[in-house]
PDB file of C-alpha atoms in Angstrom:
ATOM      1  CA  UNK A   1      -1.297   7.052   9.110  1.00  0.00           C
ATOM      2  CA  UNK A   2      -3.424   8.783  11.685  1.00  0.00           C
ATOM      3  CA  UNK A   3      -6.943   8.292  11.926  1.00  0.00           C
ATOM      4  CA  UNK A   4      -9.527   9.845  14.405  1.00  0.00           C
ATOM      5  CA  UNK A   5     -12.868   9.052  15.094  1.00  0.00           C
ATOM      6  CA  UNK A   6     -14.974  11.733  16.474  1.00  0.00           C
ATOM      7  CA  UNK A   7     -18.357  11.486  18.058  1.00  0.00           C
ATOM      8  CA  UNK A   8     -19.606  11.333  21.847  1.00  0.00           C
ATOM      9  CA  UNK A   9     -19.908   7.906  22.066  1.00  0.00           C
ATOM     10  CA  UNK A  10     -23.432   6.666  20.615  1.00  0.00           C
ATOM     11  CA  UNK A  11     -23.808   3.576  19.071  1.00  0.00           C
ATOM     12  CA  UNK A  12     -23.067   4.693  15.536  1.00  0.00           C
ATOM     13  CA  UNK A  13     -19.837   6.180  16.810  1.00  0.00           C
ATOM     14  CA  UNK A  14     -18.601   3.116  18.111  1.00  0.00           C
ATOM     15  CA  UNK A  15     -19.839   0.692  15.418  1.00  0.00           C
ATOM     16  CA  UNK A  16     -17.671   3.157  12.940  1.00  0.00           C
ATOM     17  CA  UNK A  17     -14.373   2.681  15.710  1.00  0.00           C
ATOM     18  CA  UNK A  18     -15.339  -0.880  15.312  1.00  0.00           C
ATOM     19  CA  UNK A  19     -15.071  -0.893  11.460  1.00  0.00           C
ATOM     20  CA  UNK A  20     -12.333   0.608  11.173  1.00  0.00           C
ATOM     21  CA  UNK A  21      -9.943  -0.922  13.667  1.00  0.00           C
ATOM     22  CA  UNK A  22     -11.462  -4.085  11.684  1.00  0.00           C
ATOM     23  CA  UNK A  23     -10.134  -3.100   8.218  1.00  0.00           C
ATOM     24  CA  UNK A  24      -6.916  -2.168   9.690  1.00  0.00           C
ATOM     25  CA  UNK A  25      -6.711  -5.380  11.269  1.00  0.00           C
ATOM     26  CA  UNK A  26      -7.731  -7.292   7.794  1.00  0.00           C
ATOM     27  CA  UNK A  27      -5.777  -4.753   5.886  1.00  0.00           C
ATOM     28  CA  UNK A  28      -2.284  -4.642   7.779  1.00  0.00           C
ATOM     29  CA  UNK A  29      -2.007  -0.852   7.259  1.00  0.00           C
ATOM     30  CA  UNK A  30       0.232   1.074   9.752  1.00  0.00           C
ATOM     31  CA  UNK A  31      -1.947   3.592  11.464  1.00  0.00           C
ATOM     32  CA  UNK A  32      -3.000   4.964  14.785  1.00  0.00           C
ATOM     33  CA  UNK A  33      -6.442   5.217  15.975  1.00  0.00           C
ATOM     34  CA  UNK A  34      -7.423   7.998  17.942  1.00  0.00           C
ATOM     35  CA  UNK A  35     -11.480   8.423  19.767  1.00  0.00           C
ATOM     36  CA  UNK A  36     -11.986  12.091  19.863  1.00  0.00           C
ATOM     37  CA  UNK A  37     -15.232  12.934  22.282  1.00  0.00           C
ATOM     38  CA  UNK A  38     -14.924  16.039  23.182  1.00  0.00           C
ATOM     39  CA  UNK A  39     -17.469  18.388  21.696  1.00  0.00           C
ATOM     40  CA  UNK A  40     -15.029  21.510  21.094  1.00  0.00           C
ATOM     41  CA  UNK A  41     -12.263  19.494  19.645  1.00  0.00           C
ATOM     42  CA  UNK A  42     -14.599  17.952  17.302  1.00  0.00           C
ATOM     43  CA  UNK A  43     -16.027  21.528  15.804  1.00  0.00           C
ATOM     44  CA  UNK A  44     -12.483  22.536  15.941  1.00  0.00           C
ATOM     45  CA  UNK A  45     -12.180  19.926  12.726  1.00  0.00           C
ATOM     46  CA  UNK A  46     -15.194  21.635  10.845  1.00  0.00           C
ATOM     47  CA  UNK A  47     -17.720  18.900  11.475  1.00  0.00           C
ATOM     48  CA  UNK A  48     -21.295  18.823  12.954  1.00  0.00           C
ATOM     49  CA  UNK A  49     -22.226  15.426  12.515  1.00  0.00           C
ATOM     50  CA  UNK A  50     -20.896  12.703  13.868  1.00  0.00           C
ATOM     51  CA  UNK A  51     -19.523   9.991  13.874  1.00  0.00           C
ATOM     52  CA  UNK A  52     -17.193  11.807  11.739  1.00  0.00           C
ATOM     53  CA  UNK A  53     -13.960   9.570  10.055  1.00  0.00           C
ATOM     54  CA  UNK A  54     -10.804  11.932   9.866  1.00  0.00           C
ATOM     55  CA  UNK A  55      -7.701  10.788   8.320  1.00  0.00           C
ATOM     56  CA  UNK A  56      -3.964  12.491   8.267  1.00  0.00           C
ATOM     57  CA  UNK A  57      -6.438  15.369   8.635  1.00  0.00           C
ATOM     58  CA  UNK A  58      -8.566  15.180   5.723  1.00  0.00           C
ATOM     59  CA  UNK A  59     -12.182  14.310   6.834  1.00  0.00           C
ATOM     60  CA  UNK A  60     -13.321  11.483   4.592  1.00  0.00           C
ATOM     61  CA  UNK A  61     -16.940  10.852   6.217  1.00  0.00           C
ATOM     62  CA  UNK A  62     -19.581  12.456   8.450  1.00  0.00           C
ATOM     63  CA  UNK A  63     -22.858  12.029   9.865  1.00  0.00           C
ATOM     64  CA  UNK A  64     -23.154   8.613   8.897  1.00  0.00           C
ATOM     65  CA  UNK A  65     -21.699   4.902   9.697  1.00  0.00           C
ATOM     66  CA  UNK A  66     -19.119   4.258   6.437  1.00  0.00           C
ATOM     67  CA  UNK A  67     -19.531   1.174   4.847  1.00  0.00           C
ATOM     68  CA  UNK A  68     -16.430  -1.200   5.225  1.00  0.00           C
ATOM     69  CA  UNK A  69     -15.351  -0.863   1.227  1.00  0.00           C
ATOM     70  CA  UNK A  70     -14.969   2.717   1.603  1.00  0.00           C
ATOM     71  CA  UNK A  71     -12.786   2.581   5.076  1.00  0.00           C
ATOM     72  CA  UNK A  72     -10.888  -0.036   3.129  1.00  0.00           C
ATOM     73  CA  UNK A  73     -10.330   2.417   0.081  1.00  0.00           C
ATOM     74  CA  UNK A  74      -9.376   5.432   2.508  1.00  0.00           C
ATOM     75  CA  UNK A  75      -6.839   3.539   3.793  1.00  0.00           C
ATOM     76  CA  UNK A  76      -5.336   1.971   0.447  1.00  0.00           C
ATOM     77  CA  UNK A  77      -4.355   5.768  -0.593  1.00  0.00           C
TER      78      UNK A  77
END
């Protein structure tokens, strides 16, 4: 599983890094983080909020901090 987080680096950005290296942690799921801060790669993915939650390319969440039940039910699919 590959999962990016893109924003420039506020603190919403990094409390949604934190959550979700957290549930993968708890969780035990097999996946790859990747912080994407770069402004043109992150409108390449279609997004203009951030933080923005991508995963094996889908984007699941943007604009906003997820909540941990919803990172956890992203990653049970």
């Amino acid at each position: 599983m590959e999962i990016k987080i893109l924003g420039p680096g506020c603190a919403k950005c990094n409390k949604t890094e934190k959550l979700v290296r957290e549930v993968i942690e708890e969780t035990g799921v097999d996946a790859t983080v990747e912080k994407v801060s770069d402004m043109m790669q992150i409108a390449s993915y279609g997004v203009f909020g951030t933080p923005s939650v991508i995963i094996d390319n889908e984007v699941k969440c943007t604009g906003k901090v997820p909540k941990k039940k919803d990172i956890i039910a992203w990653l049970a699919k």
